[in-house]
Coordinates of C-alpha atoms and ligand atoms in Angstrom, one line a residue:
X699 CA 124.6 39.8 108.6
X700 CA 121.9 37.3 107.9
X701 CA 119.9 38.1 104.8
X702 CA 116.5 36.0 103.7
X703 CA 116.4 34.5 100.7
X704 CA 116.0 35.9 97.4
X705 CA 112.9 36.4 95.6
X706 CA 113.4 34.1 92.6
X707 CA 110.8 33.6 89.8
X708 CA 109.7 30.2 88.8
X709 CA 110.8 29.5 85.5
X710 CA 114.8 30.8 87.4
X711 CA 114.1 28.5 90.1
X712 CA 113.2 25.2 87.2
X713 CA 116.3 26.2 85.1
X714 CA 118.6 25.8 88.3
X715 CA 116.8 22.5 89.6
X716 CA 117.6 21.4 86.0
X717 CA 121.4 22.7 86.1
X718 CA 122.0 21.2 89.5
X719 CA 120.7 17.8 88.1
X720 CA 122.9 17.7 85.1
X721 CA 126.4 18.5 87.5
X722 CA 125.1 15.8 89.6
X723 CA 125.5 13.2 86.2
X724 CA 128.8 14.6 85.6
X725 CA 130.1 14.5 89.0
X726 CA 129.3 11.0 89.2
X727 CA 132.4 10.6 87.4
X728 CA 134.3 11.2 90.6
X729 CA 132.0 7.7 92.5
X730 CA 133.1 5.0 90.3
X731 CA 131.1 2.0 91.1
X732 CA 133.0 -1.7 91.8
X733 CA 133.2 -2.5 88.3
X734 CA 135.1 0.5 87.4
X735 CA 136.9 1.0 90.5
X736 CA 138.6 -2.9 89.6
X737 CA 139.3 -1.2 86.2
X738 CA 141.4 1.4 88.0
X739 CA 142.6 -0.9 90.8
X740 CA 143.7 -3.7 88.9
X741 CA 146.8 -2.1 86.8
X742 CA 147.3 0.1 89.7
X743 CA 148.1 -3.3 91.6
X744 CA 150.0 -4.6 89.0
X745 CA 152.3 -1.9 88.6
X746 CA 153.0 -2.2 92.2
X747 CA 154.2 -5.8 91.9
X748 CA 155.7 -5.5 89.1
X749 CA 157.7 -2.4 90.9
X750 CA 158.8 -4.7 93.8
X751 CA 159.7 -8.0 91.7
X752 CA 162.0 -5.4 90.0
X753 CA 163.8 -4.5 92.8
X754 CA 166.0 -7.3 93.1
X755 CA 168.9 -6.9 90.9
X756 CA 167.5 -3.5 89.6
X757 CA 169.1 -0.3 90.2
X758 CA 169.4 1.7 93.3
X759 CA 170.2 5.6 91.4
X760 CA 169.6 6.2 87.4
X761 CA 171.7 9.1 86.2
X762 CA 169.8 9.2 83.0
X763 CA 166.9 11.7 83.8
X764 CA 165.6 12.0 80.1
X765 CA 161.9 10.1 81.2
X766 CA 161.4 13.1 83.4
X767 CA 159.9 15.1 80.2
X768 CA 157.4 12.5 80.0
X769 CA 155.4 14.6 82.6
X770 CA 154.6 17.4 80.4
X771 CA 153.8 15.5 77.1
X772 CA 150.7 14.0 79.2
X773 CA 148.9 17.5 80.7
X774 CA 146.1 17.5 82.5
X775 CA 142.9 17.3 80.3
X776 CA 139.3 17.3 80.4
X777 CA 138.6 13.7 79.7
X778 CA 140.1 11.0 81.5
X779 CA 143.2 9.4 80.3
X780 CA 143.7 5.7 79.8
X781 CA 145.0 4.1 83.0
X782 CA 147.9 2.3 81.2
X783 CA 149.1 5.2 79.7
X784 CA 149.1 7.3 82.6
X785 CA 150.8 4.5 84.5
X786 CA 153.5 4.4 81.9
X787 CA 154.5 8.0 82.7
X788 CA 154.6 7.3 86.1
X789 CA 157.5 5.0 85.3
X790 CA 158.6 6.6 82.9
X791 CA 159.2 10.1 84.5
X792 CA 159.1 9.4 88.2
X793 CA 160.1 5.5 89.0
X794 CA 162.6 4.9 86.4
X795 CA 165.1 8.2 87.1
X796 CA 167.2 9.2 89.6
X797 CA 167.3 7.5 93.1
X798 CA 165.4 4.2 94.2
X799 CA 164.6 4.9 97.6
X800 CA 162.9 1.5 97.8
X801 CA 166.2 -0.7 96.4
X802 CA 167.9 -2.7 98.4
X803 CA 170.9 -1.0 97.2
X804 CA 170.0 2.4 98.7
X805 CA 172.7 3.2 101.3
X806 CA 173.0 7.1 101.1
X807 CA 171.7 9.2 103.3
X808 CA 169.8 7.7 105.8
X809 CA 167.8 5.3 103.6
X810 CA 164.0 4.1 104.9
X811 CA 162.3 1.9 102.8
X812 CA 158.8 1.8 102.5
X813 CA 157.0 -1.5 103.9
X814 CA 154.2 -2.9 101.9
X815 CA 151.9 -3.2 104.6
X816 CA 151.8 0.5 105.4
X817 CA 150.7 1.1 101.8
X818 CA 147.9 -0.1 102.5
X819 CA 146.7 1.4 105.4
X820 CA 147.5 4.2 103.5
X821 CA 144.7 2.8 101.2
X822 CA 142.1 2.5 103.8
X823 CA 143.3 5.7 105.2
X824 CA 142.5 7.8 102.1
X825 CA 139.3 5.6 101.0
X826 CA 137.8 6.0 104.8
X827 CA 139.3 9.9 104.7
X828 CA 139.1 9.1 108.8
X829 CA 140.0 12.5 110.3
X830 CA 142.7 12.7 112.4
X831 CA 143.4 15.9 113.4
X832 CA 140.4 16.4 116.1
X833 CA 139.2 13.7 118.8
X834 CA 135.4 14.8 118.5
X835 CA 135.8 13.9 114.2
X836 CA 137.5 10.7 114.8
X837 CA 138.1 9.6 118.4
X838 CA 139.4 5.7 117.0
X839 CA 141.5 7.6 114.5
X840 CA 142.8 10.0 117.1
X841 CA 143.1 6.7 119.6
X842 CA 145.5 4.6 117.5
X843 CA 147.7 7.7 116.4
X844 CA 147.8 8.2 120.2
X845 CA 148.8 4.1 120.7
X846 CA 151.6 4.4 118.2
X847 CA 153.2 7.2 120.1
X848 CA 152.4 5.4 123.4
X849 CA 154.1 2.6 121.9
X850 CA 157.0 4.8 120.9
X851 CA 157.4 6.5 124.3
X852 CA 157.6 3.4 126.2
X853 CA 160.6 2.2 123.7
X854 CA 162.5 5.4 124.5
X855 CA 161.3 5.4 128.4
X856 CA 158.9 8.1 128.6
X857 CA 155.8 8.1 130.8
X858 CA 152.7 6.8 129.1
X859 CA 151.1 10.2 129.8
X860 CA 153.9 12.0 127.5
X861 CA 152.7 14.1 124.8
X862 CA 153.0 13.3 120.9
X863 CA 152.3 13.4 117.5
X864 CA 152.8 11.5 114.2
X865 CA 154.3 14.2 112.3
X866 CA 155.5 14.4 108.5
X867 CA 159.0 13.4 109.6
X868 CA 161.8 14.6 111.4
X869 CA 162.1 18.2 110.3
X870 CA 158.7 19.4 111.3
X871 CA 158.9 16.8 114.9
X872 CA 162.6 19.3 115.4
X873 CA 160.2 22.0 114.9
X874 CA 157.5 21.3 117.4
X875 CA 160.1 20.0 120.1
X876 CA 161.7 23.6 119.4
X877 CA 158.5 26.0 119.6
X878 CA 157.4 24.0 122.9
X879 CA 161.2 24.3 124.5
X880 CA 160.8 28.1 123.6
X881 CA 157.2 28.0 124.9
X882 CA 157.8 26.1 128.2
X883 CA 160.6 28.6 128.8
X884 CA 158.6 31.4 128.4
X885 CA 161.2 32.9 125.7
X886 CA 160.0 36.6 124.1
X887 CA 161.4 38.3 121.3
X888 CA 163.3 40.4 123.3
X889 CA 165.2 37.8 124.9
X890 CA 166.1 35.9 121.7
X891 CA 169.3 37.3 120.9
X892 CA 170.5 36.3 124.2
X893 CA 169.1 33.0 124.2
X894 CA 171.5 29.9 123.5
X895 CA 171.3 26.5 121.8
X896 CA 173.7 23.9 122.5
X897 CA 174.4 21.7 119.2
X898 CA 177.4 20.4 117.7
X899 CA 179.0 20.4 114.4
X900 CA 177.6 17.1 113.9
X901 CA 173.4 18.8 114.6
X902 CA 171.3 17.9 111.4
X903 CA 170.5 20.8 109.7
X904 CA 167.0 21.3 110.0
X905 CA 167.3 22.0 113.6
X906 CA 169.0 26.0 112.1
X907 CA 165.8 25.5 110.2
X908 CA 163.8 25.1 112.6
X909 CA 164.5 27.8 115.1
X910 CA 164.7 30.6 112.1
X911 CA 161.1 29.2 111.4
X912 CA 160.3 29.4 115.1
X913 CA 161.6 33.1 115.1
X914 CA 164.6 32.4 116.3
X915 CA 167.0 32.8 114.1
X916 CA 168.8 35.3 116.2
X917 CA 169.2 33.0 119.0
X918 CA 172.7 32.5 119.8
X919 CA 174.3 29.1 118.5
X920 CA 177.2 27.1 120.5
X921 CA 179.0 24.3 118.8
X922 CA 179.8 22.1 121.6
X923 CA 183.2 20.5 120.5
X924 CA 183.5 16.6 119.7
X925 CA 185.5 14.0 120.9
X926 CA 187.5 11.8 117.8
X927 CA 184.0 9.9 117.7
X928 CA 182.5 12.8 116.6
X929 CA 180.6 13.0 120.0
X930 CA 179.8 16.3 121.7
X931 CA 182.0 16.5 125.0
X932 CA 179.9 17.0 127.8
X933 CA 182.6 18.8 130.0
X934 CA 183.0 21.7 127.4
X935 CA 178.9 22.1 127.4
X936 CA 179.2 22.8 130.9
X937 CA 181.9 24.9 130.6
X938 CA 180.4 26.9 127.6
X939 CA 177.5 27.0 129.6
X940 CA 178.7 28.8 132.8
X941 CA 180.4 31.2 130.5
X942 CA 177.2 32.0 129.1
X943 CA 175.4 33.2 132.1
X944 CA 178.4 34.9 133.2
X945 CA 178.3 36.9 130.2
X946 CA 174.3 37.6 130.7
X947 CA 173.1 34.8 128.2
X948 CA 170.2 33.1 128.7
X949 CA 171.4 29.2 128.4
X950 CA 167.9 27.8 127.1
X951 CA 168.5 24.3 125.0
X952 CA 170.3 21.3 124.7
X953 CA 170.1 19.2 121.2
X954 CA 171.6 16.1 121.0
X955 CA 171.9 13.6 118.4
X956 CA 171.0 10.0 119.2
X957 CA 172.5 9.1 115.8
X958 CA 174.2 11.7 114.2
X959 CA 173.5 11.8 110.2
X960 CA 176.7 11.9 109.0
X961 CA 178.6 9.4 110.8
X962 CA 176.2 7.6 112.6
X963 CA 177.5 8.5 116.5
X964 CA 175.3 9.1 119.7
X965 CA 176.4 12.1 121.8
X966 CA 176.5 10.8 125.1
X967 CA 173.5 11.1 126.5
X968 CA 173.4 10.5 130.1
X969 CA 176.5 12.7 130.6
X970 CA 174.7 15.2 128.5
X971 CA 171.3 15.0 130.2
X972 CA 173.4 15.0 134.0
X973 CA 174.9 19.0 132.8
X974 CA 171.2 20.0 131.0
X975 CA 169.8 19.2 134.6
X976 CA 172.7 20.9 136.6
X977 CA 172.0 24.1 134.8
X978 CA 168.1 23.6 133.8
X979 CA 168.3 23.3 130.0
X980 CA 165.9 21.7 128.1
X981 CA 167.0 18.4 126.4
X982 CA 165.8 17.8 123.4
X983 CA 167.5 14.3 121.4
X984 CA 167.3 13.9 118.1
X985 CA 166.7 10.4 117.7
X986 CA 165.3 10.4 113.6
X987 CA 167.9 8.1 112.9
X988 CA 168.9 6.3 115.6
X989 CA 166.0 6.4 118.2
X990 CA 164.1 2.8 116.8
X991 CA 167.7 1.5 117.4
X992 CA 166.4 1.2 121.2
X993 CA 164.1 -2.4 119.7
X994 CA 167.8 -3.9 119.5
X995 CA 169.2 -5.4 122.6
X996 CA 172.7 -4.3 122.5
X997 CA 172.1 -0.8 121.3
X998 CA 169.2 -0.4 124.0
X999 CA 172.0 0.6 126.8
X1000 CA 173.5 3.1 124.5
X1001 CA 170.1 5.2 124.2
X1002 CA 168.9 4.2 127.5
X1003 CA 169.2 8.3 129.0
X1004 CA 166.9 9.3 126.3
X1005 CA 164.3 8.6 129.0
X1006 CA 166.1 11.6 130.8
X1007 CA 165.2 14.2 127.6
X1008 CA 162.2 17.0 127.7
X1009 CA 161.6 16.0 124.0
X1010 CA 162.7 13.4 121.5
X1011 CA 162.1 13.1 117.8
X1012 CA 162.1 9.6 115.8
X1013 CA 161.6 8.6 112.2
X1014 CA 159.4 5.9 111.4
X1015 CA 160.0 6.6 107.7
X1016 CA 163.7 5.4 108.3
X1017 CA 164.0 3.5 111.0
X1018 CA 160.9 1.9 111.1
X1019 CA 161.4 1.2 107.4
X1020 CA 157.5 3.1 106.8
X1021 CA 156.9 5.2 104.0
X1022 CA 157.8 8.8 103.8
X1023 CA 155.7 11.2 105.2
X1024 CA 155.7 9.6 109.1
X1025 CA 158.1 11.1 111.6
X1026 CA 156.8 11.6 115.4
X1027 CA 157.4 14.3 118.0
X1028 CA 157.6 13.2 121.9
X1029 CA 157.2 15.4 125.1
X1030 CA 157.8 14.6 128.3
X1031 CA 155.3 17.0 129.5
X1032 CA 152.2 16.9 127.2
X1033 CA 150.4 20.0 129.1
X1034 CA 153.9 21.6 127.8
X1035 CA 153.6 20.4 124.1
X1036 CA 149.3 22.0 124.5
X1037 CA 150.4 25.1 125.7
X1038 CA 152.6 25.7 122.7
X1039 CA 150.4 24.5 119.9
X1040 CA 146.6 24.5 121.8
X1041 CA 144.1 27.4 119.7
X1042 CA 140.6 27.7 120.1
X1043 CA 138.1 29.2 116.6
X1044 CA 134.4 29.9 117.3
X1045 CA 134.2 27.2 114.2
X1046 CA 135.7 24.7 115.8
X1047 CA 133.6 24.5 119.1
X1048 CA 131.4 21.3 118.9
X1049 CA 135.1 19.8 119.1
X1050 CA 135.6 20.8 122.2
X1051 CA 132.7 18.3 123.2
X1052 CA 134.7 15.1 123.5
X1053 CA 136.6 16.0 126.7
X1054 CA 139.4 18.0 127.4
X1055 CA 142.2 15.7 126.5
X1056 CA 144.4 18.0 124.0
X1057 CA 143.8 16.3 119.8
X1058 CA 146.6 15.8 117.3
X1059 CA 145.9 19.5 116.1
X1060 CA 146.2 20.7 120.2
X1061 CA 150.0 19.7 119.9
X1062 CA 150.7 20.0 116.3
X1063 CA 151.0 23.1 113.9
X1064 CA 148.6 21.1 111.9
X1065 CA 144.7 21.1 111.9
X1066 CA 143.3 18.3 108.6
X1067 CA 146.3 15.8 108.0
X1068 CA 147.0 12.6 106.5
X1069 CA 145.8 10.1 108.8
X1070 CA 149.4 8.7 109.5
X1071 CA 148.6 6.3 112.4
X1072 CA 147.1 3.8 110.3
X1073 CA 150.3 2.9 108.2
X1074 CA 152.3 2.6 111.6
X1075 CA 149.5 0.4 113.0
X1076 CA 148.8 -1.6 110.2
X1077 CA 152.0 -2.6 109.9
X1078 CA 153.1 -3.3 113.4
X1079 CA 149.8 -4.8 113.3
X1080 CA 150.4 -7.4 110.5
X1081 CA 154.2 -8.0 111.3
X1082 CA 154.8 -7.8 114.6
X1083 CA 157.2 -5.8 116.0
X1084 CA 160.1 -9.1 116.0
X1085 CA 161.3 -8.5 112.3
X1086 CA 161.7 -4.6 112.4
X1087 CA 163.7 -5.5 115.5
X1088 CA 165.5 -8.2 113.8
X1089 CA 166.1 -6.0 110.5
X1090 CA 167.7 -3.0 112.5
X1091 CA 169.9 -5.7 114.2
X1092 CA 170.8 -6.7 110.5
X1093 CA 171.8 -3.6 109.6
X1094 CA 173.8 -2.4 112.8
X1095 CA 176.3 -5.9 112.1
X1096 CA 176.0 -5.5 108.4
X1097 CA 177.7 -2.0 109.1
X1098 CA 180.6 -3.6 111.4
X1099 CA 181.3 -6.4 108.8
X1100 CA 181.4 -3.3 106.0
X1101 CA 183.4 -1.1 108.1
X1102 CA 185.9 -4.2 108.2
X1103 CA 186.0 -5.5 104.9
X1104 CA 186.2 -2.0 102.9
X1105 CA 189.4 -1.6 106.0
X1106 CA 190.8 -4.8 104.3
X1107 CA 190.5 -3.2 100.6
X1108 CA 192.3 -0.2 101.6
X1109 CA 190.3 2.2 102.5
X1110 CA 190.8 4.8 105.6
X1111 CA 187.9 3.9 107.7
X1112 CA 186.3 6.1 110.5
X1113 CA 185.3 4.8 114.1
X1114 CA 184.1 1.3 114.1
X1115 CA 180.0 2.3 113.6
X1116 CA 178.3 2.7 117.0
X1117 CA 174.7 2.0 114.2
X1118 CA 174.8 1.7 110.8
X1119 CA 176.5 4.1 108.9
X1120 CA 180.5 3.6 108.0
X1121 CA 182.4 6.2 106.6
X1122 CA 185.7 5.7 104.5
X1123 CA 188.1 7.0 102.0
X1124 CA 190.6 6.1 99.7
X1125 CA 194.0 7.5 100.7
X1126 CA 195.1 10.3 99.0
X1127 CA 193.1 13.5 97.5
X1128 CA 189.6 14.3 97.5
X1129 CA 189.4 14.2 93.6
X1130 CA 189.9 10.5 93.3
X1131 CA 187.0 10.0 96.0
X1132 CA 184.7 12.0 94.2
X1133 CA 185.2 10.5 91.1
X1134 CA 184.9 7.3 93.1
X1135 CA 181.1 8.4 94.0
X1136 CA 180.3 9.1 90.2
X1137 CA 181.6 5.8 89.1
X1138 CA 179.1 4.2 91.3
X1139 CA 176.2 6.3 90.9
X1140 CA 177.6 5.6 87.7
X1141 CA 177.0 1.3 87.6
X1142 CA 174.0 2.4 90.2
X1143 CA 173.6 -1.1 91.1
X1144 CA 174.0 0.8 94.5
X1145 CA 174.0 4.2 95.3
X1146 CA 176.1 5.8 98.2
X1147 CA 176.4 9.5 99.3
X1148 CA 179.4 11.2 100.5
X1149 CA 180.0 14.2 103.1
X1150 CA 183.0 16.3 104.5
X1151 CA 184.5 15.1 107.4
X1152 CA 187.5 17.2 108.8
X1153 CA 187.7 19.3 105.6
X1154 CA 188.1 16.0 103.5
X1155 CA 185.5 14.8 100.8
X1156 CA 184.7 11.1 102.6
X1157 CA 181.9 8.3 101.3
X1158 CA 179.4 7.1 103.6
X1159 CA 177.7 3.8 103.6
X1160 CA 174.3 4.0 105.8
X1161 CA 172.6 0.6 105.8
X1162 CA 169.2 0.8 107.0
X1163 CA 166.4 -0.2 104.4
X1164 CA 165.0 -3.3 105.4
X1165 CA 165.7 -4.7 102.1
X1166 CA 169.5 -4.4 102.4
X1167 CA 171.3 -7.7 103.2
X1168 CA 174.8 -9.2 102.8
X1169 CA 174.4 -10.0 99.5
X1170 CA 173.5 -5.8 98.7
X1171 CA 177.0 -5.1 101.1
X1172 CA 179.1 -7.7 99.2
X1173 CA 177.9 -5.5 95.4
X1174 CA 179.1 -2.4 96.9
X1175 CA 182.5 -4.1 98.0
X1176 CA 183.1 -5.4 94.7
X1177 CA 182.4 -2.6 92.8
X1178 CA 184.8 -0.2 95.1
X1179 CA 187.1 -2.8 94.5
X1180 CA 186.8 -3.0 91.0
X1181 CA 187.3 1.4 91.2
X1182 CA 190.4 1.2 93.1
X1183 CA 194.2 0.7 92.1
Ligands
PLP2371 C1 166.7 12.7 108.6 C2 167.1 13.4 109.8 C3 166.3 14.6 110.1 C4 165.3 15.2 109.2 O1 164.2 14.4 109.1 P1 163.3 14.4 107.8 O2 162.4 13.2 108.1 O3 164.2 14.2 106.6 O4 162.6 15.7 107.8 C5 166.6 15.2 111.3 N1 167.6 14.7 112.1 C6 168.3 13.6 111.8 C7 169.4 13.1 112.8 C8 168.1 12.9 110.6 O5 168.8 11.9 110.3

């Protein structure tokens, strides 16, 4: 209910004007002017340099984790603290310790890197505070997030009128390809326990996430088998897959893996997408690793069937070498992706005024986010695409000459890399390989991770920060050399 206003004396009504005006002098705090924002910018700036010039011949992991403590010797106060100060518990707590996931010696995981020139769009992004989430707030915002995944659909071969969004990274894109594919196929509780997703031993992990997030954690999972590449076998899908409706299953989705995070292999995807149209599955690839592969010549036939998929998830922050915090969603049918995510708030209804084409927050679980397109345009933008393509191209013959020359030391090797990641083992028990991995996080000059392959603890070398060159592969082979009998 509306109310009128309250019947305040005068001398009430001075001591508040008075009150307000004081707040207003200490929140100017918060609006420093150009002076003092130099004063904060400067040795901001500085730090970062000095960061990068330290790269080089710095480590890649620090096992000693002692500066973390830092943190809570310098609490939040009332007063300000001294820039150089805080900056000196930044690298102190959080640069120096543990893994560098912006060395050139980063090859666990799947490593990213973090290009300058995205910084600073993240810069402008959070000095403008340009609202992304809704077209009506910020239609140029919302028109160059919808550019990079235009951009990004017509690299994997999906119509320019495909739904997307810039997401946070790959989890959260699984999770939105997921809810649409259970949204398009008009799943309901009751049919969730009969409902089956196709993955394979090989399926990153956050796609079990995903569906228990989704609901669906009852769903029923198949583990397509793999060939000795570690590739799911298209004939057993279809086999599993007319077993399933035999039995009174509803076979609902297909995920495949255009790069596999362990070992680095693409399913076969035209084979794949040829039995998820025979018996009307939805395809969903996921492409976080692999997908930007497509920029490379050579690999481009490889991914080509992608273009066949219902939904596709890639990771600018690894293989577009961006910062953490951008991964992107695609779906072949945007009304699809709408349907799934689209609300309407009485609050929100002057939004509604720039036209009917669905916003980032129509085909997103989020409303207010980080305006992510301006790191991806910025630096495609001030780069061109050419070196990302030429640094991915880097990395895939990096991994073949690796793959060789750690074959030559000794090592047991698995299948020659279809991308970048090489795994291998010394012969002989999985104790001396793990103590392998602690010896180098050990030197930390470079820093690998390791995984179980066939029950057996096995290394992995994933080469895909742009900073990683021949130089960074011949380190690692010198120092497993040095390890080894
Ligand atoms: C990294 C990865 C993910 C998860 O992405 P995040 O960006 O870490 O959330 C999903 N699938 C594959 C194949 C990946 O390599």
């Amino acid at each position: 209910m509306l109310e009128g206003p309250p019947n305040r004396s005068r001398t009430d009504r001075h001591r508040m004007l008075e009150r307000i005006r004081e707040l207003e002098r200490q929140a100017l705090e918060l609006e420093p002017d150009r002076g003092e924002r130099h004063a904060f910018r400067d040795p901001v700036l500085a730090y970062a340099d000095r960061f990068l010039e330290g790269l080089e011949g710095g480590k890649a992991y620090e096992g000693d984790l002692a500066g973390v403590d830092r943190l809570r010797d310098a609490p939040f106060g009332e007063e300000p603290a001294d820039v150089d100060e805080t900056l000196q518990v930044l690298r102190t707590a959080v640069d120096a310790p543990g893994l560098n996931p912006a060395a050139p010696g980063h090859m666990g995981y799947i490593p990213g890197g973090g290009v300058y020139a995205s910084s600073l769009g993240d810069h402008l992004a959070a000095v403008t505070n340009r609202y992304a989430g809704i077209r009506f707030a910020g239609p140029g915002a919302v028109a160059m997030e919808e550019m990079c995944v235009e951009w990004m659909a017509e690299l994997v071969g999906y119509p320019a009128d495909a739904g997307g969004d810039l997401t946070s990274g790959g989890s959260i894109a699984n999770l939105v390809g997921i809810v649409t594919a259970r949204e398009a196929r008009e799943l309901r509780a009751r049919d969730f326990h009969r409902a089956v997703v196709y993955l394979s031993g090989q399926t990153h992990h956050c796609v079990e996430k995903a569906l228990r997030i989704a609901g669906m954690g009852e769903c029923v999972l198949r583990r397509v088998p793999l060939d000795e590449r570690y590739r799911m076998r298209p004939d057993a899908l279809d086999a599993m897959v007319d077993e399933d409706r035999a039995a009174g299953r509803i076979p609902w989705l297909l995920i495949s893996s255009a790069g596999t995070t362990d070992v680095g292999t693409v399913d076969p995807l035209d084979a794949l997408a040829d039995v998820a149209e025979d018996h009307g599955l939805w395809h969903h690839v996921d492409a976080a690793y692999g997908g930007f592969f497509a920029l490379v010549d050579s690999v481009r036939p490889k991914l080509a069937a992608m273009a066949r998929s219902d939904s596709l998830v890639l990771d600018p922050h690894k293989g577009l070498f961006l910062p953490y915090g951008t991964g992107a969603v695609l779906v072949k049918d945007r009304a699809a992706m709408a349907q799934a995510h689209a609300y309407q708030a009485a609050y929100m209804q002057d939004a509604t005024r720039a036209g009917p084409a669905p916003s980032p927050a129509d085909l997103s679980p989020e409303l207010t986010r980080h305006f992510r397109g301006l790191r991806v345009w910025l630096a495609l933008q001030l780069h061109g695409v050419a070196p990302f393509r030429a640094c991915l191209e880097e990395k895939l013959l990096l991994a073949r000459w690796f793959h060789e020359r750690v074959g030559d030391l000794g090592f047991e090797t698995g299948p020659e890399p279809e991308l970048s990641v090489v795994t291998y083992r010394w012969p002989g028990g999985d104790a001396f390989n793990e103590s392998l991995v602690r010896a180098i996080h050990e030197d930390g000059r470079i820093f690998v991770s390791s995984t179980m392959l066939d029950g057996r603890f096995t290394l992995r070398m994933a080469a895909l920060t742009f900073r990683t060159h021949l130089r960074h592969m011949e380190t690692l082979l010198e120092i497993l050399d040095g390890q080894t009998p």
